[in-house]
PDB file of C-alpha atoms in Angstrom:
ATOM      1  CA  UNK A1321     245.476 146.335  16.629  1.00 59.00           C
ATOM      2  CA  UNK A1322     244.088 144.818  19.553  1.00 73.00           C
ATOM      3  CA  UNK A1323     247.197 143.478  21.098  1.00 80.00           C
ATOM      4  CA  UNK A1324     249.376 146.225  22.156  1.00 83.00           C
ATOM      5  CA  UNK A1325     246.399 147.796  24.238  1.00 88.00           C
ATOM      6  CA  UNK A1326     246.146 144.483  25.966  1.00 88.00           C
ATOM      7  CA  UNK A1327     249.711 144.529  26.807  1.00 84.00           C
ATOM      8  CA  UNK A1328     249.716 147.733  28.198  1.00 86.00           C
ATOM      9  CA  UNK A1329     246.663 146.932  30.279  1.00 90.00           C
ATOM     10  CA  UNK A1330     248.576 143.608  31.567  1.00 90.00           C
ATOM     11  CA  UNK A1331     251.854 145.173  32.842  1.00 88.00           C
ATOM     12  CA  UNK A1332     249.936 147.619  34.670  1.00 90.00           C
ATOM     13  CA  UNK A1333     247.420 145.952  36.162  1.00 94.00           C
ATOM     14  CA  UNK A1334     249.964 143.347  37.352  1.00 95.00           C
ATOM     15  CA  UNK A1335     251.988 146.151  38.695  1.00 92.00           C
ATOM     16  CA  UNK A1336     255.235 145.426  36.736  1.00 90.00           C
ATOM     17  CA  UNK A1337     257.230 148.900  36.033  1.00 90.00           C
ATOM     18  CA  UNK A1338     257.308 149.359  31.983  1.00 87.00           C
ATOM     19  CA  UNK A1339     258.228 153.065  32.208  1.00 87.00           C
ATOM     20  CA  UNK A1340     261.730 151.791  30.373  1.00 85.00           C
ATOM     21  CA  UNK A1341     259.862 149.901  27.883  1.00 85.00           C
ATOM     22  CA  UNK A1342     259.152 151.208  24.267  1.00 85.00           C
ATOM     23  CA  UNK A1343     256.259 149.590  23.197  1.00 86.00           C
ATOM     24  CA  UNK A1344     256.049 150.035  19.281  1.00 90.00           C
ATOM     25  CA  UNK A1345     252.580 148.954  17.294  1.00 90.00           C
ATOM     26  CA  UNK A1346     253.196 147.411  13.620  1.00 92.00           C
ATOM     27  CA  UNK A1347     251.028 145.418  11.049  1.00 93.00           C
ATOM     28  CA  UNK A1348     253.615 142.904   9.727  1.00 95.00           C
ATOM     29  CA  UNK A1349     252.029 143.242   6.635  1.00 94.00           C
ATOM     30  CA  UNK A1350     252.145 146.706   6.142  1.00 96.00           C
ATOM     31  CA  UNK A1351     254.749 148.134   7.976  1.00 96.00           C
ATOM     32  CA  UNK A1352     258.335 147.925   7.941  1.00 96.00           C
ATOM     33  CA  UNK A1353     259.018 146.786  11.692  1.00 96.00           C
ATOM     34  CA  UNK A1354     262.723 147.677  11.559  1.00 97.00           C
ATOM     35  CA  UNK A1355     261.868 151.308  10.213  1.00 97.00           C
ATOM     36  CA  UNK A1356     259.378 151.748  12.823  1.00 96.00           C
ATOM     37  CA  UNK A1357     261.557 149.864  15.293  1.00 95.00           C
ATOM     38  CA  UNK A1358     264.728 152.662  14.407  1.00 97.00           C
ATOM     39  CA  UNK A1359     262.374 155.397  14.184  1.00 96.00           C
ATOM     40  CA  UNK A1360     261.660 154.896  17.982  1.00 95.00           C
ATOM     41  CA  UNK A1361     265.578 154.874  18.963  1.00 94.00           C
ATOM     42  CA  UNK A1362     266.400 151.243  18.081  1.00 95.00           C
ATOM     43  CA  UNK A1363     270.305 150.483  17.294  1.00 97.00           C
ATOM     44  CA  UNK A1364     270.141 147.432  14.520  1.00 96.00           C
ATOM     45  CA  UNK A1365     273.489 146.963  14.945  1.00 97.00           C
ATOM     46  CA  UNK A1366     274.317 146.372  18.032  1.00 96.00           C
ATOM     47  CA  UNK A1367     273.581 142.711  19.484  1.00 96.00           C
ATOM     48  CA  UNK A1368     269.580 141.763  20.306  1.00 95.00           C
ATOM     49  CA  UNK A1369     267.313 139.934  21.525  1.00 96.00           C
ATOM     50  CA  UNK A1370     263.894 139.368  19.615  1.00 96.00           C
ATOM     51  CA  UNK A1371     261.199 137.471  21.376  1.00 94.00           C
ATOM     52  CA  UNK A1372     259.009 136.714  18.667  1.00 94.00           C
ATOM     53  CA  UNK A1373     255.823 134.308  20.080  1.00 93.00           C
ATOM     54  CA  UNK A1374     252.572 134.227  19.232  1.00 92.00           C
ATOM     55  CA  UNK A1375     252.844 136.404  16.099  1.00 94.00           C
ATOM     56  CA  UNK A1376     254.225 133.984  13.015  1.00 96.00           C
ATOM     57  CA  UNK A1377     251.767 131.357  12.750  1.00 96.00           C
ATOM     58  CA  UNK A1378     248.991 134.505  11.829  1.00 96.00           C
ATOM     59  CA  UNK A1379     251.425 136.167   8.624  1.00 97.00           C
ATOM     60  CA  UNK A1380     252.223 134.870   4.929  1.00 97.00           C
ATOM     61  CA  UNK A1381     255.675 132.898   4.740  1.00 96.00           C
ATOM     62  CA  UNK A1382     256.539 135.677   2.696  1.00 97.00           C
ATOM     63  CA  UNK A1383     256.236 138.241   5.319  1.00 97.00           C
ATOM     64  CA  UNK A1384     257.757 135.998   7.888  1.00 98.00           C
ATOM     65  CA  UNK A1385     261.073 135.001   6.189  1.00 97.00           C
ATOM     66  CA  UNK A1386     261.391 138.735   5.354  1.00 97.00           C
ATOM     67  CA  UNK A1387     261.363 139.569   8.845  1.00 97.00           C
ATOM     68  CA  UNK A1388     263.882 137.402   9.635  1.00 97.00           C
ATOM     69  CA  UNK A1389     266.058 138.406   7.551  1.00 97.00           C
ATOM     70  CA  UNK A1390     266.033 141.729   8.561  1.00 97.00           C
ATOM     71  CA  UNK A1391     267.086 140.306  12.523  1.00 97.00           C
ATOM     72  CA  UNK A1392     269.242 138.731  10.664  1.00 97.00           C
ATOM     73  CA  UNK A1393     271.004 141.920   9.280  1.00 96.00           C
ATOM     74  CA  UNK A1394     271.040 143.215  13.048  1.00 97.00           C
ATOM     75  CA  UNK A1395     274.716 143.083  15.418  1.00 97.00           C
ATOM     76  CA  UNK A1396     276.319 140.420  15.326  1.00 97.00           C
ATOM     77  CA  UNK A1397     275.834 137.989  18.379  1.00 97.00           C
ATOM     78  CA  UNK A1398     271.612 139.086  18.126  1.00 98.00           C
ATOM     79  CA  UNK A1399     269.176 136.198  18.554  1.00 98.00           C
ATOM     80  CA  UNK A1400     265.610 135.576  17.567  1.00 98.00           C
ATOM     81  CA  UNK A1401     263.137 133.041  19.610  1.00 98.00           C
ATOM     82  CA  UNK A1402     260.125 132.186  17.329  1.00 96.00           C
ATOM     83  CA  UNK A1403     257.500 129.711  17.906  1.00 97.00           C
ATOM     84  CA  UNK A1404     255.660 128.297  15.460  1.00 97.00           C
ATOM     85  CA  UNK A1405     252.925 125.609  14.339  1.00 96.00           C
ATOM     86  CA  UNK A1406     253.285 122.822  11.472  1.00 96.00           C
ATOM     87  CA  UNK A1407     252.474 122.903   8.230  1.00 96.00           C
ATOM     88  CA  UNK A1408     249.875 120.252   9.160  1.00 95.00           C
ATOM     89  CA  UNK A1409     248.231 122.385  11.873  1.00 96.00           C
ATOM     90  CA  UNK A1410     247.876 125.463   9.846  1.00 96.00           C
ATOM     91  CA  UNK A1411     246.415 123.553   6.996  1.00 96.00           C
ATOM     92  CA  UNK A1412     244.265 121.224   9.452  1.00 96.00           C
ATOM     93  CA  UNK A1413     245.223 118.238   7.621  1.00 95.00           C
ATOM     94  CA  UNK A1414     246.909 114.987   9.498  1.00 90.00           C
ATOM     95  CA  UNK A1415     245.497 114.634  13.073  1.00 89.00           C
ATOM     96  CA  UNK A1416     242.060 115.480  14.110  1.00 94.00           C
ATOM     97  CA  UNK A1417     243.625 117.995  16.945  1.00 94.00           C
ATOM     98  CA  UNK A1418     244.719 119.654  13.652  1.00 95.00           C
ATOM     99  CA  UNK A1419     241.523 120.042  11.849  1.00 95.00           C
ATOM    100  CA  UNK A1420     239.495 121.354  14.780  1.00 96.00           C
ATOM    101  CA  UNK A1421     242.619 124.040  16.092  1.00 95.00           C
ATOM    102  CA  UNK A1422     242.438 125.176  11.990  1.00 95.00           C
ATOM    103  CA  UNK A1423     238.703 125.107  12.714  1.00 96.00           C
ATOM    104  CA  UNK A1424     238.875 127.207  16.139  1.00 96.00           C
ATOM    105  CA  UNK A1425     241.423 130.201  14.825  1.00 95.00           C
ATOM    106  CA  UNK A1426     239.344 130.407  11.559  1.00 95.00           C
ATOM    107  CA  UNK A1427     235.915 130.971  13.718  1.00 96.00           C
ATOM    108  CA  UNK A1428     237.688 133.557  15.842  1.00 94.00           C
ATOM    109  CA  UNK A1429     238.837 135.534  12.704  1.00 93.00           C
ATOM    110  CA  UNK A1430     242.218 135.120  12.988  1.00 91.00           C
ATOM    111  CA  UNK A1431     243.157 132.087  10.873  1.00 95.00           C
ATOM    112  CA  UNK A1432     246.678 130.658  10.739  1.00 97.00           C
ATOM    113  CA  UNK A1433     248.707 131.275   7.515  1.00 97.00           C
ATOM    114  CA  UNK A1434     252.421 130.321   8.200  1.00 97.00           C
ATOM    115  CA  UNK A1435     253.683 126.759   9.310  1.00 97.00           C
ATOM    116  CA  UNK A1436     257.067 124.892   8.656  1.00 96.00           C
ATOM    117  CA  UNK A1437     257.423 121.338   7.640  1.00 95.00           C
ATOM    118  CA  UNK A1438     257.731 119.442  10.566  1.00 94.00           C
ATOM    119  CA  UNK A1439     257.953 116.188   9.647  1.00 92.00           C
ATOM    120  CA  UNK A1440     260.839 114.173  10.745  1.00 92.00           C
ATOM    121  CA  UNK A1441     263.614 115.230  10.932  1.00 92.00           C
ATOM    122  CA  UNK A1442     261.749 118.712  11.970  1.00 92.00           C
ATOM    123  CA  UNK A1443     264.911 120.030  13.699  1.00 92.00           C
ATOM    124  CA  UNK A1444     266.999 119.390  10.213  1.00 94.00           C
ATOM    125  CA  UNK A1445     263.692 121.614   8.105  1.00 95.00           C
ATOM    126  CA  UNK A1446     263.965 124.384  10.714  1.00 95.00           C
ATOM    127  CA  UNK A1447     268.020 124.511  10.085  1.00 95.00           C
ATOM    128  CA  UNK A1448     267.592 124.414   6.489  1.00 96.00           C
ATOM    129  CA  UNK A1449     264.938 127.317   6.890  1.00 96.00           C
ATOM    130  CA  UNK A1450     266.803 129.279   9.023  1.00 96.00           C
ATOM    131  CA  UNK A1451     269.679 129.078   7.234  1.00 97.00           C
ATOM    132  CA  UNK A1452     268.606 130.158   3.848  1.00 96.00           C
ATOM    133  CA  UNK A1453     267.169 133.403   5.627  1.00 96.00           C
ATOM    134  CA  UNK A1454     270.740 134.054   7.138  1.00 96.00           C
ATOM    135  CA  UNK A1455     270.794 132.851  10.683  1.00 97.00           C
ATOM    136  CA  UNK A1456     272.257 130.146  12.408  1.00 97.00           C
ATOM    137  CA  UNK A1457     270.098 127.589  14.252  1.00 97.00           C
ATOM    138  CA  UNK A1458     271.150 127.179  17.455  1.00 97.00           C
ATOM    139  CA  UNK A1459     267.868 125.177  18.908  1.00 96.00           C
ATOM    140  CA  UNK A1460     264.674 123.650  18.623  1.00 95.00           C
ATOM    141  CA  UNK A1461     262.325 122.318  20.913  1.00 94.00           C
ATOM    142  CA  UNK A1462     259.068 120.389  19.978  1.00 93.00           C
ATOM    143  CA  UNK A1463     256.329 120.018  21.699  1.00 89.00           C
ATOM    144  CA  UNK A1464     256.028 116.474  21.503  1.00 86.00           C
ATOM    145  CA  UNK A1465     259.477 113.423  21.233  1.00 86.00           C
ATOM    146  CA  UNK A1466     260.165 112.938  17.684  1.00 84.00           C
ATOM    147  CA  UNK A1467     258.934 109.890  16.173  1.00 83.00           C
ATOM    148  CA  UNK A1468     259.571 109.099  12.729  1.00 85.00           C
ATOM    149  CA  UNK A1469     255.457 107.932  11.945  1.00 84.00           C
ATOM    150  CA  UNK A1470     254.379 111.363  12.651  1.00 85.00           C
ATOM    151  CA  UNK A1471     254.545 115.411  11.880  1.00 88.00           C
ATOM    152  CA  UNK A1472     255.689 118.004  15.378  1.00 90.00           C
ATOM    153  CA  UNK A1473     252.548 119.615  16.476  1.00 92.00           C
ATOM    154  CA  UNK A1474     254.482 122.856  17.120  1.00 94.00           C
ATOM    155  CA  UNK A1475     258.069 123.957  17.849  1.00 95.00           C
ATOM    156  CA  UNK A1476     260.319 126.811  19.326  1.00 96.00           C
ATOM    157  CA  UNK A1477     263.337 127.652  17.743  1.00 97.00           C
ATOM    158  CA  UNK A1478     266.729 129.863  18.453  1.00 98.00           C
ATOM    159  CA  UNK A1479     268.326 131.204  16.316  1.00 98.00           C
ATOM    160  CA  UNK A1480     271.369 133.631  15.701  1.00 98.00           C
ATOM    161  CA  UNK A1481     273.203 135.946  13.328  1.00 97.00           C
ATOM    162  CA  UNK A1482     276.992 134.758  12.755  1.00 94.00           C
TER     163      UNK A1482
END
């Protein structure tokens, strides 16, 4: 991948200290992340934190329910913040913004795959979601106020393991 170079190059060239961090590279769709995640000294079960942006809205559902399910096999108390797009966004259906985003990614190479249902109520879809994997919503934000005539563009949610 492309990313984890980046990342490196970022911290240092902004002069932040990442000698304590263990950066570990993983195809989602390939890999086992937890496995490669304990291979490099990682405790599952003690309580975590997984920041989890930017990465979701490029994998299969599939792959991104089973992901959360293994954070949500991690300590008890651990919590996962995910963002992610709409069903409508990834599909480019609905709005125009839609379409042309769907039209953007899919130019660059790296075409969206995974969205929730966002329609209203999007915050009660995300709880039902979450919840089936094995984690306990604890928040959602949108990026736009819910009305009931139209889909979330995209949302963050919290979540944690019980």
């Amino acid at each position: 991948g492309r990313t984890q170079p980046t990342k490196r190059s970022l911290y240092q060239s902004s002069g932040v200290n990442s000698s304590k961090i263990t950066f570990v590279e993983v195809d989602f769709n390939t890999e086992h992340w937890l496995t490669k995640l304990e291979a490099s000294g990682f405790d599952s079960s003690r309580p975590s934190y997984f920041h989890w942006e930017g990465v979701s809205y490029y994998l299969p559902r599939e792959v991104v329910s089973a992901t959360l399910r293994d954070m949500s096999r991690c300590g008890r108390g651990s919590v996962v913040a995910l963002d992610y797009f709409s069903r409508e966004v990834v599909q480019g259906t609905g709005l125009a913004e839609n379409a042309l985003l769907k039209r953007v990614v899919t130019k660059l190479g790296e075409p969206f795959d995974f969205g929730l249902e966002m329609s209203p109520p999007a915050r009660q879809h995300a709880a039902e979601w979450v919840a089936d994997i094995g984690l306990q919503l604890e928040e959602v934000a949108t990026m736009r106020p819910e009305r009931t005539d139209r889909s979330q563009f995209s949302g963050v949610l919290i979540a944690s393991v019980q």
